[in-house]
mmCIF file of C-alpha atoms and ligand atoms in Angstrom:
data_model
loop_
_atom_site.group_PDB
_atom_site.id
_atom_site.type_symbol
_atom_site.label_atom_id
_atom_site.label_comp_id
_atom_site.label_asym_id
_atom_site.label_seq_id
_atom_site.Cartn_x
_atom_site.Cartn_y
_atom_site.Cartn_z
ATOM 1 C CA UNK A 1 51.541 131.076 155.172
ATOM 2 C CA UNK A 2 53.175 127.734 155.542
ATOM 3 C CA UNK A 3 51.066 124.764 155.442
ATOM 4 C CA UNK A 4 51.490 121.305 157.466
ATOM 5 C CA UNK A 5 50.491 119.036 154.319
ATOM 6 C CA UNK A 6 47.735 116.234 153.944
ATOM 7 C CA UNK A 7 47.610 113.100 151.881
ATOM 8 C CA UNK A 8 43.544 112.608 151.533
ATOM 9 C CA UNK A 9 44.510 110.352 147.813
ATOM 10 C CA UNK A 10 43.696 107.135 147.377
ATOM 11 C CA UNK A 11 46.306 105.544 147.318
ATOM 12 C CA UNK A 12 49.404 105.715 148.602
ATOM 13 C CA UNK A 13 47.415 106.745 151.534
ATOM 14 C CA UNK A 14 48.298 108.384 154.930
ATOM 15 C CA UNK A 15 51.168 105.744 156.939
ATOM 16 C CA UNK A 16 50.525 106.237 161.115
ATOM 17 C CA UNK A 17 53.194 107.329 162.838
ATOM 18 C CA UNK A 18 53.671 104.228 164.992
ATOM 19 C CA UNK A 19 53.656 102.242 161.649
ATOM 20 C CA UNK A 20 56.479 104.523 160.454
ATOM 21 C CA UNK A 21 58.165 103.417 163.475
ATOM 22 C CA UNK A 22 57.604 99.996 164.037
ATOM 23 C CA UNK A 23 59.624 99.755 160.269
ATOM 24 C CA UNK A 24 62.248 101.825 161.492
ATOM 25 C CA UNK A 25 63.378 99.506 164.415
ATOM 26 C CA UNK A 26 65.414 97.234 162.386
ATOM 27 C CA UNK A 27 65.634 95.412 159.352
ATOM 28 C CA UNK A 28 65.163 91.564 160.825
ATOM 29 C CA UNK A 29 66.711 89.298 158.227
ATOM 30 C CA UNK A 30 64.242 87.301 156.358
ATOM 31 C CA UNK A 31 65.526 83.697 157.403
ATOM 32 C CA UNK A 32 65.861 84.513 161.311
ATOM 33 C CA UNK A 33 63.470 84.074 164.148
ATOM 34 C CA UNK A 34 63.087 87.659 164.395
ATOM 35 C CA UNK A 35 61.436 87.240 161.093
ATOM 36 C CA UNK A 36 59.657 84.133 160.685
ATOM 37 C CA UNK A 37 56.935 84.166 163.566
ATOM 38 C CA UNK A 38 56.344 87.615 162.529
ATOM 39 C CA UNK A 39 55.605 86.162 158.959
ATOM 40 C CA UNK A 40 53.078 83.627 160.600
ATOM 41 C CA UNK A 41 51.571 86.071 162.411
ATOM 42 C CA UNK A 42 50.761 88.862 159.200
ATOM 43 C CA UNK A 43 49.645 85.342 156.973
ATOM 44 C CA UNK A 44 47.164 84.544 159.787
ATOM 45 C CA UNK A 45 45.915 88.367 160.324
ATOM 46 C CA UNK A 46 45.378 88.688 156.918
ATOM 47 C CA UNK A 47 43.176 85.836 156.528
ATOM 48 C CA UNK A 48 40.826 87.828 159.005
ATOM 49 C CA UNK A 49 40.852 90.523 157.415
ATOM 50 C CA UNK A 50 40.876 88.364 153.847
ATOM 51 C CA UNK A 51 38.200 86.486 156.239
ATOM 52 C CA UNK A 52 39.190 83.341 154.255
ATOM 53 C CA UNK A 53 40.561 80.220 155.478
ATOM 54 C CA UNK A 54 42.561 80.167 152.569
ATOM 55 C CA UNK A 55 45.890 81.414 152.183
ATOM 56 C CA UNK A 56 47.424 85.016 151.196
ATOM 57 C CA UNK A 57 50.401 85.044 149.544
ATOM 58 C CA UNK A 58 52.136 87.579 149.979
ATOM 59 C CA UNK A 59 53.906 89.476 147.193
ATOM 60 C CA UNK A 60 57.373 91.439 146.749
ATOM 61 C CA UNK A 61 55.785 94.013 144.416
ATOM 62 C CA UNK A 62 52.692 96.702 143.545
ATOM 63 C CA UNK A 63 49.019 95.466 143.438
ATOM 64 C CA UNK A 64 49.406 95.145 139.799
ATOM 65 C CA UNK A 65 51.582 92.241 140.045
ATOM 66 C CA UNK A 66 49.228 90.304 142.089
ATOM 67 C CA UNK A 67 46.545 91.270 139.159
ATOM 68 C CA UNK A 68 49.050 89.442 136.654
ATOM 69 C CA UNK A 69 49.623 86.712 138.620
ATOM 70 C CA UNK A 70 45.909 86.291 139.008
ATOM 71 C CA UNK A 71 45.614 85.501 135.195
ATOM 72 C CA UNK A 72 49.167 83.981 134.135
ATOM 73 C CA UNK A 73 49.057 81.604 136.355
ATOM 74 C CA UNK A 74 45.125 80.438 135.423
ATOM 75 C CA UNK A 75 44.537 80.232 132.367
ATOM 76 C CA UNK A 76 45.464 79.136 129.066
ATOM 77 C CA UNK A 77 46.444 80.758 125.843
ATOM 78 C CA UNK A 78 43.539 81.901 124.011
ATOM 79 C CA UNK A 79 40.762 81.464 127.287
ATOM 80 C CA UNK A 80 37.510 83.642 127.293
ATOM 81 C CA UNK A 81 37.811 85.735 130.405
ATOM 82 C CA UNK A 82 34.581 87.934 131.153
ATOM 83 C CA UNK A 83 35.740 91.651 132.218
ATOM 84 C CA UNK A 84 33.726 94.519 134.055
ATOM 85 C CA UNK A 85 35.122 97.075 132.715
ATOM 86 C CA UNK A 86 33.883 100.649 133.638
ATOM 87 C CA UNK A 87 37.015 102.390 134.584
ATOM 88 C CA UNK A 88 41.340 102.684 134.021
ATOM 89 C CA UNK A 89 41.368 98.999 136.461
ATOM 90 C CA UNK A 90 38.380 97.168 135.017
ATOM 91 C CA UNK A 91 40.784 97.899 131.101
ATOM 92 C CA UNK A 92 43.746 97.104 133.369
ATOM 93 C CA UNK A 93 41.892 93.402 133.959
ATOM 94 C CA UNK A 94 41.134 93.343 129.907
ATOM 95 C CA UNK A 95 44.847 94.578 129.193
ATOM 96 C CA UNK A 96 46.558 92.088 130.926
ATOM 97 C CA UNK A 97 44.620 89.189 129.295
ATOM 98 C CA UNK A 98 45.460 90.468 126.246
ATOM 99 C CA UNK A 99 49.169 90.567 126.944
ATOM 100 C CA UNK A 100 48.788 86.876 127.772
ATOM 101 C CA UNK A 101 47.249 85.720 124.615
ATOM 102 C CA UNK A 102 43.860 85.457 126.834
ATOM 103 C CA UNK A 103 40.552 86.639 124.844
ATOM 104 C CA UNK A 104 39.110 89.229 126.985
ATOM 105 C CA UNK A 105 34.944 89.563 126.847
ATOM 106 C CA UNK A 106 34.293 93.201 127.749
ATOM 107 C CA UNK A 107 31.446 94.310 129.580
ATOM 108 C CA UNK A 108 31.948 98.317 128.799
ATOM 109 C CA UNK A 109 30.108 99.753 131.674
ATOM 110 C CA UNK A 110 29.716 103.702 131.528
ATOM 111 C CA UNK A 111 32.606 105.130 133.518
ATOM 112 C CA UNK A 112 30.763 106.018 137.052
ATOM 113 C CA UNK A 113 28.062 103.934 136.410
ATOM 114 C CA UNK A 114 27.959 99.910 138.857
ATOM 115 C CA UNK A 115 27.542 97.433 136.769
ATOM 116 C CA UNK A 116 24.459 95.280 136.057
ATOM 117 C CA UNK A 117 24.722 91.895 136.908
ATOM 118 C CA UNK A 118 22.235 90.778 133.786
ATOM 119 C CA UNK A 119 24.973 91.609 131.718
ATOM 120 C CA UNK A 120 27.344 89.570 133.182
ATOM 121 C CA UNK A 121 24.796 86.887 133.577
ATOM 122 C CA UNK A 122 24.322 87.427 129.846
ATOM 123 C CA UNK A 123 27.657 87.351 129.158
ATOM 124 C CA UNK A 124 28.183 84.407 130.734
ATOM 125 C CA UNK A 125 25.029 82.526 129.174
ATOM 126 C CA UNK A 126 27.092 83.560 124.996
ATOM 127 C CA UNK A 127 30.330 82.243 126.718
ATOM 128 C CA UNK A 128 29.638 78.857 128.513
ATOM 129 C CA UNK A 129 33.720 78.504 128.018
ATOM 130 C CA UNK A 130 34.971 81.591 129.857
ATOM 131 C CA UNK A 131 37.231 80.455 132.607
ATOM 132 C CA UNK A 132 37.278 83.494 134.697
ATOM 133 C CA UNK A 133 35.114 86.637 135.790
ATOM 134 C CA UNK A 134 37.562 89.839 136.494
ATOM 135 C CA UNK A 135 35.984 92.497 138.559
ATOM 136 C CA UNK A 136 37.025 95.219 140.840
ATOM 137 C CA UNK A 137 35.342 95.494 143.670
ATOM 138 C CA UNK A 138 35.849 99.271 144.273
ATOM 139 C CA UNK A 139 36.642 101.082 140.897
ATOM 140 C CA UNK A 140 38.789 103.362 142.039
ATOM 141 C CA UNK A 141 39.108 105.472 139.162
ATOM 142 C CA UNK A 142 35.061 106.288 139.159
ATOM 143 C CA UNK A 143 34.630 105.669 143.114
ATOM 144 C CA UNK A 144 31.988 102.950 142.002
ATOM 145 C CA UNK A 145 31.468 99.817 144.069
ATOM 146 C CA UNK A 146 30.588 97.331 142.089
ATOM 147 C CA UNK A 147 27.785 94.610 143.107
ATOM 148 C CA UNK A 148 30.772 91.772 143.161
ATOM 149 C CA UNK A 149 28.734 89.846 145.674
ATOM 150 C CA UNK A 150 25.884 89.210 143.142
ATOM 151 C CA UNK A 151 27.924 88.766 140.393
ATOM 152 C CA UNK A 152 29.618 86.139 142.480
ATOM 153 C CA UNK A 153 26.658 84.305 142.613
ATOM 154 C CA UNK A 154 26.198 84.097 139.354
ATOM 155 C CA UNK A 155 29.883 82.300 139.109
ATOM 156 C CA UNK A 156 29.686 79.931 141.926
ATOM 157 C CA UNK A 157 27.416 77.465 140.017
ATOM 158 C CA UNK A 158 29.630 76.994 137.408
ATOM 159 C CA UNK A 159 32.314 74.668 137.900
ATOM 160 C CA UNK A 160 35.402 75.523 135.326
ATOM 161 C CA UNK A 161 34.511 79.214 135.483
ATOM 162 C CA UNK A 162 36.964 81.494 139.214
ATOM 163 C CA UNK A 163 35.603 84.332 139.847
ATOM 164 C CA UNK A 164 38.044 86.888 140.245
ATOM 165 C CA UNK A 165 38.196 90.303 142.521
ATOM 166 C CA UNK A 166 40.370 93.470 142.887
ATOM 167 C CA UNK A 167 39.161 94.324 146.060
ATOM 168 C CA UNK A 168 42.496 96.543 146.876
ATOM 169 C CA UNK A 169 40.295 99.984 147.331
ATOM 170 C CA UNK A 170 37.816 97.381 148.899
ATOM 171 C CA UNK A 171 39.585 95.752 151.978
ATOM 172 C CA UNK A 172 39.940 96.759 155.171
ATOM 173 C CA UNK A 173 36.949 99.316 153.505
ATOM 174 C CA UNK A 174 33.924 97.294 153.652
ATOM 175 C CA UNK A 175 32.803 93.834 153.521
ATOM 176 C CA UNK A 176 34.609 91.522 150.960
ATOM 177 C CA UNK A 177 33.425 88.024 151.999
ATOM 178 C CA UNK A 178 35.884 86.142 150.180
ATOM 179 C CA UNK A 179 34.668 82.259 151.263
ATOM 180 C CA UNK A 180 31.322 83.101 151.975
ATOM 181 C CA UNK A 181 30.301 84.467 148.460
ATOM 182 C CA UNK A 182 32.749 82.218 146.454
ATOM 183 C CA UNK A 183 35.457 84.989 145.838
ATOM 184 C CA UNK A 184 38.095 82.499 144.433
ATOM 185 C CA UNK A 185 40.909 84.891 143.923
ATOM 186 C CA UNK A 186 41.010 87.994 146.036
ATOM 187 C CA UNK A 187 43.651 90.702 145.418
ATOM 188 C CA UNK A 188 45.058 93.472 147.487
ATOM 189 C CA UNK A 189 47.525 96.294 148.204
ATOM 190 C CA UNK A 190 49.172 98.073 150.795
ATOM 191 C CA UNK A 191 48.919 101.613 150.037
ATOM 192 C CA UNK A 192 45.037 101.497 150.553
ATOM 193 C CA UNK A 193 43.275 100.785 153.813
ATOM 194 C CA UNK A 194 46.073 98.901 155.051
ATOM 195 C CA UNK A 195 47.720 101.728 155.562
ATOM 196 C CA UNK A 196 51.090 101.294 154.371
ATOM 197 C CA UNK A 197 53.554 102.615 151.750
ATOM 198 C CA UNK A 198 53.335 101.350 148.642
ATOM 199 C CA UNK A 199 55.222 97.817 147.794
ATOM 200 C CA UNK A 200 53.240 94.716 148.845
ATOM 201 C CA UNK A 201 50.310 93.040 147.398
ATOM 202 C CA UNK A 202 48.222 89.779 148.870
ATOM 203 C CA UNK A 203 46.345 87.413 146.670
ATOM 204 C CA UNK A 204 44.221 84.947 148.429
ATOM 205 C CA UNK A 205 43.299 81.575 146.252
ATOM 206 C CA UNK A 206 40.387 79.047 146.544
ATOM 207 C CA UNK A 207 40.812 75.253 146.079
ATOM 208 C CA UNK A 208 38.686 75.607 143.084
ATOM 209 C CA UNK A 209 41.194 78.285 141.443
ATOM 210 C CA UNK A 210 44.044 76.850 142.348
ATOM 211 C CA UNK A 211 42.283 73.757 140.181
ATOM 212 C CA UNK A 212 42.422 75.746 137.343
ATOM 213 C CA UNK A 213 45.835 76.212 137.450
ATOM 214 C CA UNK A 214 46.738 73.035 137.277
ATOM 215 C CA UNK A 215 45.989 73.567 133.570
ATOM 216 C CA UNK A 216 47.464 76.623 133.122
ATOM 217 C CA UNK A 217 50.218 77.265 130.457
ATOM 218 C CA UNK A 218 50.675 80.735 130.687
ATOM 219 C CA UNK A 219 54.723 82.073 131.502
ATOM 220 C CA UNK A 220 55.769 82.891 134.995
ATOM 221 C CA UNK A 221 58.421 82.994 136.792
ATOM 222 C CA UNK A 222 58.414 85.646 139.984
ATOM 223 C CA UNK A 223 54.868 85.450 140.352
ATOM 224 C CA UNK A 224 54.598 81.683 140.354
ATOM 225 C CA UNK A 225 51.874 81.460 142.905
ATOM 226 C CA UNK A 226 52.496 77.577 143.578
ATOM 227 C CA UNK A 227 56.016 78.096 144.411
ATOM 228 C CA UNK A 228 55.084 81.352 146.710
ATOM 229 C CA UNK A 229 52.500 78.992 148.324
ATOM 230 C CA UNK A 230 54.956 75.983 148.728
ATOM 231 C CA UNK A 231 57.641 78.257 150.257
ATOM 232 C CA UNK A 232 54.883 80.853 152.596
ATOM 233 C CA UNK A 233 53.508 77.754 154.360
ATOM 234 C CA UNK A 234 56.798 77.032 155.945
ATOM 235 C CA UNK A 235 56.838 80.740 156.467
ATOM 236 C CA UNK A 236 59.132 81.442 153.688
ATOM 237 C CA UNK A 237 58.973 83.406 150.419
ATOM 238 C CA UNK A 238 60.271 81.812 147.211
ATOM 239 C CA UNK A 239 62.343 85.020 146.888
ATOM 240 C CA UNK A 240 63.448 87.882 149.937
ATOM 241 C CA UNK A 241 60.344 89.596 150.982
ATOM 242 C CA UNK A 242 60.225 93.204 151.382
ATOM 243 C CA UNK A 243 61.096 92.498 155.531
ATOM 244 C CA UNK A 244 60.034 96.556 156.266
ATOM 245 C CA UNK A 245 56.863 96.546 154.727
ATOM 246 C CA UNK A 246 56.258 93.220 156.471
ATOM 247 C CA UNK A 247 57.178 94.454 159.563
ATOM 248 C CA UNK A 248 54.957 97.292 159.308
ATOM 249 C CA UNK A 249 51.943 95.094 157.812
ATOM 250 C CA UNK A 250 51.839 93.534 161.120
ATOM 251 C CA UNK A 251 51.312 96.855 163.053
ATOM 252 C CA UNK A 252 49.189 98.258 160.756
ATOM 253 C CA UNK A 253 46.815 94.555 160.937
ATOM 254 C CA UNK A 254 47.080 94.911 164.611
ATOM 255 C CA UNK A 255 45.584 97.835 164.600
ATOM 256 C CA UNK A 256 42.756 97.260 162.306
ATOM 257 C CA UNK A 257 42.374 93.946 164.929
ATOM 258 C CA UNK A 258 41.821 96.756 167.548
ATOM 259 C CA UNK A 259 39.017 98.676 165.711
ATOM 260 C CA UNK A 260 37.620 95.505 164.473
ATOM 261 C CA UNK A 261 36.151 94.930 160.868
ATOM 262 C CA UNK A 262 32.676 96.138 162.077
ATOM 263 C CA UNK A 263 33.666 99.252 162.957
ATOM 264 C CA UNK A 264 36.491 99.938 160.054
ATOM 265 C CA UNK A 265 33.336 99.361 157.371
ATOM 266 C CA UNK A 266 31.416 101.864 159.452
ATOM 267 C CA UNK A 267 33.573 104.729 159.485
ATOM 268 C CA UNK A 268 34.434 103.876 155.831
ATOM 269 C CA UNK A 269 30.299 104.131 155.791
ATOM 270 C CA UNK A 270 30.607 107.417 157.815
ATOM 271 C CA UNK A 271 33.456 109.396 156.681
ATOM 272 C CA UNK A 272 32.006 108.714 152.712
ATOM 273 C CA UNK A 273 29.134 109.662 153.399
ATOM 274 C CA UNK A 274 30.380 113.233 154.809
ATOM 275 C CA UNK A 275 31.712 113.809 151.943
ATOM 276 C CA UNK A 276 29.378 113.175 149.533
ATOM 277 C CA UNK A 277 27.259 115.301 151.050
ATOM 278 C CA UNK A 278 29.302 118.111 151.837
ATOM 279 C CA UNK A 279 30.203 118.197 148.158
ATOM 280 C CA UNK A 280 26.633 118.382 147.506
ATOM 281 C CA UNK A 281 26.360 120.814 149.721
ATOM 282 C CA UNK A 282 28.522 123.213 147.024
ATOM 283 C CA UNK A 283 25.906 122.505 144.792
ATOM 284 C CA UNK A 284 28.555 120.148 142.643
ATOM 285 C CA UNK A 285 27.566 116.463 141.398
ATOM 286 C CA UNK A 286 28.755 112.816 142.212
ATOM 287 C CA UNK A 287 29.854 110.912 139.300
ATOM 288 C CA UNK A 288 28.860 107.483 141.037
ATOM 289 C CA UNK A 289 25.654 108.791 142.298
ATOM 290 C CA UNK A 290 23.798 105.285 142.353
ATOM 291 C CA UNK A 291 26.876 103.035 144.025
ATOM 292 C CA UNK A 292 29.304 105.174 145.794
ATOM 293 C CA UNK A 293 32.539 103.299 147.100
ATOM 294 C CA UNK A 294 33.422 103.921 150.282
ATOM 295 C CA UNK A 295 36.744 104.033 149.494
ATOM 296 C CA UNK A 296 37.120 107.768 147.651
ATOM 297 C CA UNK A 297 34.174 110.144 145.895
ATOM 298 C CA UNK A 298 34.608 111.457 142.640
ATOM 299 C CA UNK A 299 33.162 114.783 141.969
ATOM 300 C CA UNK A 300 31.791 116.294 139.155
ATOM 301 C CA UNK A 301 33.739 119.482 138.829
ATOM 302 C CA UNK A 302 31.332 122.966 137.725
ATOM 303 C CA UNK A 303 31.066 124.410 134.555
ATOM 304 C CA UNK A 304 34.559 125.928 133.505
ATOM 305 C CA UNK A 305 36.601 124.730 136.103
ATOM 306 C CA UNK A 306 38.960 122.110 135.298
ATOM 307 C CA UNK A 307 39.858 119.402 137.985
ATOM 308 C CA UNK A 308 43.414 119.081 137.101
ATOM 309 C CA UNK A 309 43.301 123.001 138.448
ATOM 310 C CA UNK A 310 41.412 121.991 141.990
ATOM 311 C CA UNK A 311 44.132 119.610 142.089
ATOM 312 C CA UNK A 312 47.411 121.209 141.578
ATOM 313 C CA UNK A 313 45.426 124.289 143.531
ATOM 314 C CA UNK A 314 45.246 121.863 146.281
ATOM 315 C CA UNK A 315 48.441 120.586 145.877
ATOM 316 C CA UNK A 316 50.414 124.345 145.494
ATOM 317 C CA UNK A 317 48.838 126.389 147.636
ATOM 318 C CA UNK A 318 47.761 124.102 150.713
ATOM 319 C CA UNK A 319 49.701 120.902 150.874
ATOM 320 C CA UNK A 320 46.930 118.840 150.583
ATOM 321 C CA UNK A 321 46.691 116.123 148.109
ATOM 322 C CA UNK A 322 43.927 115.043 146.469
ATOM 323 C CA UNK A 323 43.889 112.980 142.910
ATOM 324 C CA UNK A 324 41.795 114.404 139.551
ATOM 325 C CA UNK A 325 40.184 112.383 137.278
ATOM 326 C CA UNK A 326 42.644 110.032 134.655
ATOM 327 C CA UNK A 327 42.147 108.965 130.623
ATOM 328 C CA UNK A 328 38.729 109.925 129.737
ATOM 329 C CA UNK A 329 37.690 111.584 133.026
ATOM 330 C CA UNK A 330 40.791 113.523 133.245
ATOM 331 C CA UNK A 331 39.815 117.925 133.679
ATOM 332 C CA UNK A 332 36.104 116.829 134.314
ATOM 333 C CA UNK A 333 36.451 115.545 138.172
ATOM 334 C CA UNK A 334 38.687 114.995 141.446
ATOM 335 C CA UNK A 335 38.624 112.625 143.985
ATOM 336 C CA UNK A 336 39.323 113.044 147.807
ATOM 337 C CA UNK A 337 40.162 110.220 149.259
ATOM 338 C CA UNK A 338 38.828 108.515 152.703
ATOM 339 C CA UNK A 339 40.237 104.694 152.520
ATOM 340 C CA UNK A 340 42.620 104.216 155.840
ATOM 341 C CA UNK A 341 43.800 106.281 158.576
ATOM 342 C CA UNK A 342 41.437 109.241 158.394
ATOM 343 C CA UNK A 343 38.755 110.542 161.039
ATOM 344 C CA UNK A 344 35.938 112.865 160.407
ATOM 345 C CA UNK A 345 37.915 115.986 161.560
ATOM 346 C CA UNK A 346 40.457 114.955 157.890
ATOM 347 C CA UNK A 347 37.705 115.089 155.442
ATOM 348 C CA UNK A 348 36.325 118.332 156.574
ATOM 349 C CA UNK A 349 39.761 119.715 156.598
ATOM 350 C CA UNK A 350 39.708 118.867 152.700
ATOM 351 C CA UNK A 351 36.293 119.568 152.441
ATOM 352 C CA UNK A 352 37.239 123.440 153.618
ATOM 353 C CA UNK A 353 40.439 123.333 150.873
ATOM 354 C CA UNK A 354 38.153 122.597 148.456
ATOM 355 C CA UNK A 355 35.557 125.132 148.806
ATOM 356 C CA UNK A 356 38.177 127.713 149.171
ATOM 357 C CA UNK A 357 40.228 126.852 145.517
ATOM 358 C CA UNK A 358 36.771 126.641 143.948
ATOM 359 C CA UNK A 359 35.997 129.891 145.397
ATOM 360 C CA UNK A 360 39.522 131.322 143.891
ATOM 361 C CA UNK A 361 38.991 129.772 140.955
ATOM 362 C CA UNK A 362 35.397 131.394 140.016
ATOM 363 C CA UNK A 363 32.869 128.943 141.415
ATOM 364 C CA UNK A 364 29.846 130.695 142.989
ATOM 365 C CA UNK A 365 30.062 128.853 146.912
ATOM 366 C CA UNK A 366 29.491 130.495 150.345
ATOM 367 C CA UNK A 367 32.320 128.995 152.387
ATOM 368 C CA UNK A 368 31.501 126.889 154.705
ATOM 369 C CA UNK A 369 28.535 125.339 153.305
ATOM 370 C CA UNK A 370 29.946 121.880 152.121
ATOM 371 C CA UNK A 371 31.924 121.507 155.345
ATOM 372 C CA UNK A 372 28.620 122.727 157.685
ATOM 373 C CA UNK A 373 27.086 119.730 155.862
ATOM 374 C CA UNK A 374 29.362 117.181 156.361
ATOM 375 C CA UNK A 375 29.562 117.912 160.141
ATOM 376 C CA UNK A 376 26.105 117.685 160.425
ATOM 377 C CA UNK A 377 26.756 114.027 160.284
ATOM 378 C CA UNK A 378 29.582 113.659 161.362
ATOM 379 C CA UNK A 379 28.379 115.349 164.689
ATOM 380 C CA UNK A 380 24.904 112.967 163.988
ATOM 381 C CA UNK A 381 26.620 110.052 164.175
ATOM 382 C CA UNK A 382 28.353 110.328 166.585
ATOM 383 C CA UNK A 383 26.110 111.639 168.920
ATOM 384 C CA UNK A 384 24.398 108.397 168.138
ATOM 385 C CA UNK A 385 27.123 106.781 168.453
ATOM 386 C CA UNK A 386 27.599 105.251 164.842
ATOM 387 C CA UNK A 387 31.078 106.792 164.875
HETATM 388 C C1 PLP B 1 45.537 101.244 143.528
HETATM 389 C C2 PLP B 1 44.958 100.416 142.743
HETATM 390 C C3 PLP B 1 45.319 98.529 141.949
HETATM 391 C C4 PLP B 1 46.970 98.713 141.960
HETATM 392 O O1 PLP B 1 48.044 99.710 141.800
HETATM 393 P P1 PLP B 1 49.667 100.128 141.902
HETATM 394 O O2 PLP B 1 49.632 101.234 141.209
HETATM 395 O O3 PLP B 1 50.178 98.508 140.632
HETATM 396 O O4 PLP B 1 49.421 99.199 143.368
HETATM 397 C C5 PLP B 1 44.900 98.101 141.582
HETATM 398 N N1 PLP B 1 43.170 98.205 141.465
HETATM 399 C C6 PLP B 1 42.361 99.490 141.815
HETATM 400 C C7 PLP B 1 41.178 99.038 142.224
HETATM 401 C C8 PLP B 1 43.330 100.129 142.942
HETATM 402 O O5 PLP B 1 42.883 101.150 143.307
#
């Protein structure tokens, strides 16, 4: 059988044909009139997505570089910072801090659980000199959504402490009210809900954070946000921008704006619910039971079934790409993404493939059980006009 192929991993995600076509048309010169108005437009549209009046800087890099810049531009050597470490990406914050000679105060959260804000409150009390709190809005490695709004409330009142949110799988998925909730730094990336290829990162910076940056003494060259801001305010970039991706970004932001934030959030809510309920109807347990992210769902593999083999099966037999577990979760879970350019039928298709793979691998399942449940949820949502 020849299969068409589907990408259902939590980044890179599927890129809509209109976005691909927009990038194929031409490559404008970055100092030309073909580019400058477009750059100004995407910078405005990003403010809409980030729900902020602050500048959103665009970097030619993967998301991790923006995470790194959120350390290197704001802290001093030896500074303490509180890190919510509940997965692979939480660990990344701590690693970046250590590389720069800062001191991460780690709040270790069981993988699959959300942080309890009272633990952050306690850490802040015990470390009144902490300069920042680093957290993921959505921890992609476990499929957990952290209560970052509640955590931000604890940080907001403290003069010398900033709230830094990795929202790479949250922006364009669920509500991230940058200004309203007092999120000083918010980081985004192109290859997740923005429906673009990898290669762009975004970072918004509040006044409070810019103030802290004045005392920062960490080394930086390419990722110098102050230099970027100075240039980007003039619709320029400090170095050659990823022009083609920015052309694509203009198109993808147009599509998102047309859909509207509320509808985008609703779509991800419904898609994720169908996947969660579908997996449960297959008899599987979810890793993030209490606080699931609407970006990605992690299913715990049944006894005797290796998650890596499920992923491999889908890729090799059906050309469907889902994700496995990382590090300590390797082999124990598989992850289905619903972040970006997806609709209910993409989810039904993916669930059906998972069912067939599991059955072939010896798991006892009545084919259609998960699909049926997902269909019911999508059907109800569409019938009630909620879809
Ligand atoms: C994808 C992702 C990143 C960025 O990874 P890059 O590979 O550097 O783009 C960071 N944080 C989270 C939560 C992510 O999902």
